[in-house]
Coordinates of C-alpha atoms in Angstrom, one line a residue:
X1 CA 11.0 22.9 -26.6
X2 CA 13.5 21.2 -24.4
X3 CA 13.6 20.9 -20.4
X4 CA 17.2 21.3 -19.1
X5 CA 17.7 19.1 -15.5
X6 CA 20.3 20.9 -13.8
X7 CA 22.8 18.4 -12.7
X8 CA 22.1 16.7 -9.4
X9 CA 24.4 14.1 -7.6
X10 CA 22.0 11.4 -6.4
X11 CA 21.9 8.4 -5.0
X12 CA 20.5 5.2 -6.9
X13 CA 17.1 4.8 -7.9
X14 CA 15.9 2.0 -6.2
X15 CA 14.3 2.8 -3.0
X16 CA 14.5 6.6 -2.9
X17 CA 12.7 6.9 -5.9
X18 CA 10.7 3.8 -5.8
X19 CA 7.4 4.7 -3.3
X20 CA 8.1 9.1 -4.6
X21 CA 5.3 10.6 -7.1
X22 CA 2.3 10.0 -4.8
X23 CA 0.8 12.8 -3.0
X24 CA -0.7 12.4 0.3
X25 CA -4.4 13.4 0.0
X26 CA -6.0 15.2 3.0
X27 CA -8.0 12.5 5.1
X28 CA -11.4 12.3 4.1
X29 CA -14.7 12.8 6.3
X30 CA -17.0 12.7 3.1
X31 CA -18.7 9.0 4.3
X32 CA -18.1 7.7 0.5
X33 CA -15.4 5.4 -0.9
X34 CA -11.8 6.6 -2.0
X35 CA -8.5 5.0 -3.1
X36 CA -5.5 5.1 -1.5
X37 CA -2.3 5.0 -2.5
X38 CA 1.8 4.1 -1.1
X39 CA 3.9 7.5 -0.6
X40 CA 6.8 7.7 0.9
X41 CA 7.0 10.3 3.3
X42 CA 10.6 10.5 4.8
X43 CA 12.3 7.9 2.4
X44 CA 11.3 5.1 4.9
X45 CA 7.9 5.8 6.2
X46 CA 4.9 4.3 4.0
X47 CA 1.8 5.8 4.8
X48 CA -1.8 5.5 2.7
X49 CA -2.8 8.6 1.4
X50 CA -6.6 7.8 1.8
X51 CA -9.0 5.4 3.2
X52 CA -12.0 3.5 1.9
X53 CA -14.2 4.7 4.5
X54 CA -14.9 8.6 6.6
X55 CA -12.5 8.4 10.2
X56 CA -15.4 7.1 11.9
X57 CA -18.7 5.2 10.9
X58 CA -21.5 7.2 10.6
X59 CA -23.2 7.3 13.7
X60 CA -21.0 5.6 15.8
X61 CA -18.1 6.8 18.4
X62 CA -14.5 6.8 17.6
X63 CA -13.9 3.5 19.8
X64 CA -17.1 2.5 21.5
X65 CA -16.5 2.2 25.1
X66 CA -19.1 -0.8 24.6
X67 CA -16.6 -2.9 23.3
X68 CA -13.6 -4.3 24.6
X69 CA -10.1 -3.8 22.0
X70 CA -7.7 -4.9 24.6
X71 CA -6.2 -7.8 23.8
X72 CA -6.9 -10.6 26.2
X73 CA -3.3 -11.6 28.8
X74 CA -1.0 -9.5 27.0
X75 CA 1.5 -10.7 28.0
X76 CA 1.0 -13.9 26.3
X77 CA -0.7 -12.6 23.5
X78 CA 1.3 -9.3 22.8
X79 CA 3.5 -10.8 19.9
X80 CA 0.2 -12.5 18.2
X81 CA -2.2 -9.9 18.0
X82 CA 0.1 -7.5 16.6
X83 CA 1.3 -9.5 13.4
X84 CA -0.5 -10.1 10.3
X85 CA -3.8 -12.1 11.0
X86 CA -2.8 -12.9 14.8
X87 CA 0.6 -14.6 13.2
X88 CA -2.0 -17.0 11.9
X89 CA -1.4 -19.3 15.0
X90 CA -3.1 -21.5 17.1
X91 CA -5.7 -19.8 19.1
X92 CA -6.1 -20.5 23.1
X93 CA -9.5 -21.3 24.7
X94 CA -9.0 -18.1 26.2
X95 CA -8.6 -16.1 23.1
X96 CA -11.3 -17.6 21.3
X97 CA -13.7 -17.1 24.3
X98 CA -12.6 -13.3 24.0
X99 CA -12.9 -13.2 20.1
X100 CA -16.5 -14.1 20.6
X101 CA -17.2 -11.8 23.1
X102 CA -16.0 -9.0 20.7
X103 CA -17.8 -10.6 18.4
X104 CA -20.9 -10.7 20.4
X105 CA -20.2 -6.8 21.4
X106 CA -20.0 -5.9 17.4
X107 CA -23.1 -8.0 16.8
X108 CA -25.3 -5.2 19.4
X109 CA -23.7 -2.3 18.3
X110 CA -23.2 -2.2 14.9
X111 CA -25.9 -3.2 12.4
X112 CA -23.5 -6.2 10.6
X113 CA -20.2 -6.9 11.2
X114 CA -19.2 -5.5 7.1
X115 CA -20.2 -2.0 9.1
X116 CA -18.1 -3.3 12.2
X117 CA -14.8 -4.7 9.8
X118 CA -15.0 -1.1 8.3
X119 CA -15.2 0.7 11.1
X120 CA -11.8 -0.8 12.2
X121 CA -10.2 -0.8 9.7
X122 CA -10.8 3.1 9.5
X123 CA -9.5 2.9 13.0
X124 CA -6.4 1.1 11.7
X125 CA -5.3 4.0 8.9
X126 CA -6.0 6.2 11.6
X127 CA -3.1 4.8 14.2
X128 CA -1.4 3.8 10.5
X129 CA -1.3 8.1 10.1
X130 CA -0.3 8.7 14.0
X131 CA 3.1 6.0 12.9
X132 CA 1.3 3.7 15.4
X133 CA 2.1 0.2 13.9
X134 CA 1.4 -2.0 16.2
X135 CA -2.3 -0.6 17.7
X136 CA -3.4 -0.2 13.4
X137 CA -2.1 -4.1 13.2
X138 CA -4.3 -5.2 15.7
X139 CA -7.3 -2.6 14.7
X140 CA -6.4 -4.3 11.0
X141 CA -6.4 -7.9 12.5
X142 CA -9.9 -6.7 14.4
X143 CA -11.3 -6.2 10.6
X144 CA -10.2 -8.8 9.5
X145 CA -11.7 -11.3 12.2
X146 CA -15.1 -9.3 11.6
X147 CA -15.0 -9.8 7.6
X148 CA -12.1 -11.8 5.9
X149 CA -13.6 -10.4 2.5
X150 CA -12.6 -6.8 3.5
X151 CA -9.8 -5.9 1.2
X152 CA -8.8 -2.7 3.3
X153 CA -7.8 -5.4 6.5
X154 CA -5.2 -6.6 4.4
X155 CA -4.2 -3.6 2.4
X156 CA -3.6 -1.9 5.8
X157 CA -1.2 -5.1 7.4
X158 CA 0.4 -4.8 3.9
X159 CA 1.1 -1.8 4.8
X160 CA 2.1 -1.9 8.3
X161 CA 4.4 -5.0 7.3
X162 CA 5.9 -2.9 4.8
X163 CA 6.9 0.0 7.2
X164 CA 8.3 -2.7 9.3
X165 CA 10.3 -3.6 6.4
X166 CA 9.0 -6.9 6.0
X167 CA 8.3 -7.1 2.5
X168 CA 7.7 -10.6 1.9
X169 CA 5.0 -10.3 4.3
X170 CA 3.6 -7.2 2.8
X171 CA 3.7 -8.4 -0.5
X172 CA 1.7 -11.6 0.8
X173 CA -0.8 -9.4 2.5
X174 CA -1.1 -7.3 -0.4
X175 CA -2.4 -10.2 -2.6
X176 CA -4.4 -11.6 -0.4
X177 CA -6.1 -7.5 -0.4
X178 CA -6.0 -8.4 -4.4
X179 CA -7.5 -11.6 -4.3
X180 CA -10.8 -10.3 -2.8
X181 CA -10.6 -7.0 -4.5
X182 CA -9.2 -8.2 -7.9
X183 CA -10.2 -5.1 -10.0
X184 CA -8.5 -2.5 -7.6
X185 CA -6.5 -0.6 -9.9
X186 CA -4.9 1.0 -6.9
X187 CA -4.4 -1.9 -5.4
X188 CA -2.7 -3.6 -8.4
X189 CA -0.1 -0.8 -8.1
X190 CA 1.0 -0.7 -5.0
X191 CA 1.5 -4.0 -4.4
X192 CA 3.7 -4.0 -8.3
X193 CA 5.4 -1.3 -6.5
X194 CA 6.7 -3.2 -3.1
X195 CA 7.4 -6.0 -5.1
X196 CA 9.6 -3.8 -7.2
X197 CA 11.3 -2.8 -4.0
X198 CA 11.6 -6.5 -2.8
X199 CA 13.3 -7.5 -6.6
X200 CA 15.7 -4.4 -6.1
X201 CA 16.5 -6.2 -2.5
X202 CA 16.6 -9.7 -4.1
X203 CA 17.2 -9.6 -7.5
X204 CA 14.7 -12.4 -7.7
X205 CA 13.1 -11.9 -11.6
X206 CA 9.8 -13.3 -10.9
X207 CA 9.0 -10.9 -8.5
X208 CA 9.8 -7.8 -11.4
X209 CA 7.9 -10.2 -13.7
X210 CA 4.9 -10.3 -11.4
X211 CA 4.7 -6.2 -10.8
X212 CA 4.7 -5.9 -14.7
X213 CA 2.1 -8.1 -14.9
X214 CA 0.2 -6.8 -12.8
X215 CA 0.8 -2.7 -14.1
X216 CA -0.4 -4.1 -17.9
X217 CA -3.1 -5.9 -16.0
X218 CA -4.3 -2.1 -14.1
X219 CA -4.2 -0.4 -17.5
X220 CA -7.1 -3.1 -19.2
X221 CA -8.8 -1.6 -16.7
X222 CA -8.0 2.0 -16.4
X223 CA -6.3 2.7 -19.4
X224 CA -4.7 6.2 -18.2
X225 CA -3.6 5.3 -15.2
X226 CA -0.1 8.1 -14.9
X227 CA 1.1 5.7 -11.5
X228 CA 0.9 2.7 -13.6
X229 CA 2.7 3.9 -16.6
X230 CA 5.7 5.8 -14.0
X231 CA 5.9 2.0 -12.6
X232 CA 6.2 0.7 -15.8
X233 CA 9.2 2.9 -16.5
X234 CA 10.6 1.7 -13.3
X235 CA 10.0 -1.5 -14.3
X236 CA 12.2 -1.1 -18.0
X237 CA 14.7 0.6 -16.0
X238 CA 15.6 -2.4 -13.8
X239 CA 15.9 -4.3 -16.9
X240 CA 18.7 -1.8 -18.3
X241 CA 15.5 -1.8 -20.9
X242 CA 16.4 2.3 -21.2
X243 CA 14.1 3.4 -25.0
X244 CA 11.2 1.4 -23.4
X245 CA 11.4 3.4 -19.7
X246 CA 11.3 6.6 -21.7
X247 CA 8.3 5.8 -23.3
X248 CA 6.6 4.9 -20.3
X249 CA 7.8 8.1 -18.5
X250 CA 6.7 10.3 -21.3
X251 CA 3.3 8.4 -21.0
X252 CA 2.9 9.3 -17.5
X253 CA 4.6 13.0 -17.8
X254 CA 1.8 13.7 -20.4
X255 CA -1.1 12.7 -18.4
X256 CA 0.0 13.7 -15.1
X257 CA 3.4 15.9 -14.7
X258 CA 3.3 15.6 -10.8
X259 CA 3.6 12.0 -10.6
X260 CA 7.5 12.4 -12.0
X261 CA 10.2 12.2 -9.8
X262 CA 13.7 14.2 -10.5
X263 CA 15.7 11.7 -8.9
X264 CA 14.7 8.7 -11.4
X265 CA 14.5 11.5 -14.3
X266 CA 18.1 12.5 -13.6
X267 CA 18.9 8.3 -13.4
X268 CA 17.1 7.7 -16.7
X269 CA 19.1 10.9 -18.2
X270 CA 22.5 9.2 -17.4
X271 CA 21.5 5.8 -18.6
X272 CA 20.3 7.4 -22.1
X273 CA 19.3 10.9 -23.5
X274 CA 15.7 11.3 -23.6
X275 CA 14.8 10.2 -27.4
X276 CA 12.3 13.2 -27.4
X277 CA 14.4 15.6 -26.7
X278 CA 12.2 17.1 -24.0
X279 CA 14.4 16.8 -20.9
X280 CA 18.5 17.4 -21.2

């Protein structure tokens, strides 16, 4: 039996297809961890679909009123504390003083600051969803001073970097997210995927070289992982490698149908019939 896609004038498959096929998942009050994942919700926006944590801590407020999150002389400061990691400058005697002092305020109301770097960071996909870039940055960079081992701070500047179509910078903050949670299969994906995106933007091989590495890498680890294998196709596809991005399509069509995208089918069609004879 044989699928026939009706003929559809689209544009190329780099970045309108590129960040299509995941669904955003309801947010989740369940206090248990989940994954997230890139979607792409107007063709620009890049939202998470989940987060690692319920929207608030267990037990504690939505933003204490306990503990100061304004930054300190904004005006100063307002360029720092929304970039990735405070723009990883040199700190004043008046910041630090105020970093301790949030610090200090975490210490009294949470019961460590892992607890504290999570809640924030919760707070950060929660302005991330509301298209608030630069208050998640600085909730993100707030995680991030609390615990520079919590994967979700930089995940969530990845992200916020990447709807600010930076995506050097979000691929940087994406493996450093990697380097702390190095068996994050999710994780692994979506940063193949922007750097996907940035080789479509640069042409620069290593970067395509790195995001296949890294698919092959998720899939020692979950073996049928559908995202992976659709990325993979992608991946083939870029290399004008056509029989090889059929394969990998067919290998995520099988396992999960939803995570195919019409646009890069119909691209794949006009590059090469599909050697199974599924889709015409």
């Amino acid at each position: 039996m044989s699928i026939r896609i009706l003929p559809n004038v689209v544009s190329s498959v780099t970045a309108r297809y590129l960040l299509c096929g995941f669904t955003i998942l309801p947010f989740l009050t369940q206090a248990q961890p989940v994954q997230k994942s890139f979607t792409q919700a107007d063709g620009k926006q890049l939202m998470t679909s989940a987060r690692t944590a319920d929207t608030a801590v267990k037990g504690k407020p939505v933003e204490s009123p306990s503990i100061s999150t304004a930054p300190a002389t904004p005006q100063v400061t307002a360029a720092a504390h929304v970039l990735p990691l405070f723009g990883e400058r040199p700190k004043t005697a008046e910041q630090i003083g105020r970093e301790i002092q949030f610090l200090n305020e975490c210490d009294q109301n949470f019961t460590s600051r892992q607890e504290a770097s999570q809640f924030f960071s919760a707070r950060g996909w929660d302005y991330l969803s509301e298209g608030q870039l630069d208050t998640a940055a600085y909730r993100f960079n707030l995680s991030w001073l609390l615990n520079d081992k919590n994967s979700d701070a930089y995940w969530g500047l990845g992200v916020v970097s990447y709807q600010r179509n930076d995506l050097p910078q979000a691929v940087r903050m994406l493996k450093k997210g990697l380097n702390v949670a190095d068996t994050n299969v999710v994780l692994m994906t979506d940063l193949a995927t922007v750097q996907i995106r940035l080789y479509q933007e640069k042409q620069d091989l290593n970067e395509l070289n790195d995001a296949e590495s890294l698919l092959q890498k998720s899939l020692t680890i979950v073996p049928n992982n559908p995202n992976a294998f659709v990325k993979l196709a992608l991946v083939n596809y870029e290399r004008t490698e056509y029989a090889k991005a059929w394969e990998y399509f067919h290998k995520a069509r099988i396992l999960d149908i939803s995570v195919i995208d019409l646009t890069f089918l119909n691209e794949l069609l006009s590059k090469q019939p599909d050697p199974q004879g599924v889709f015409k």
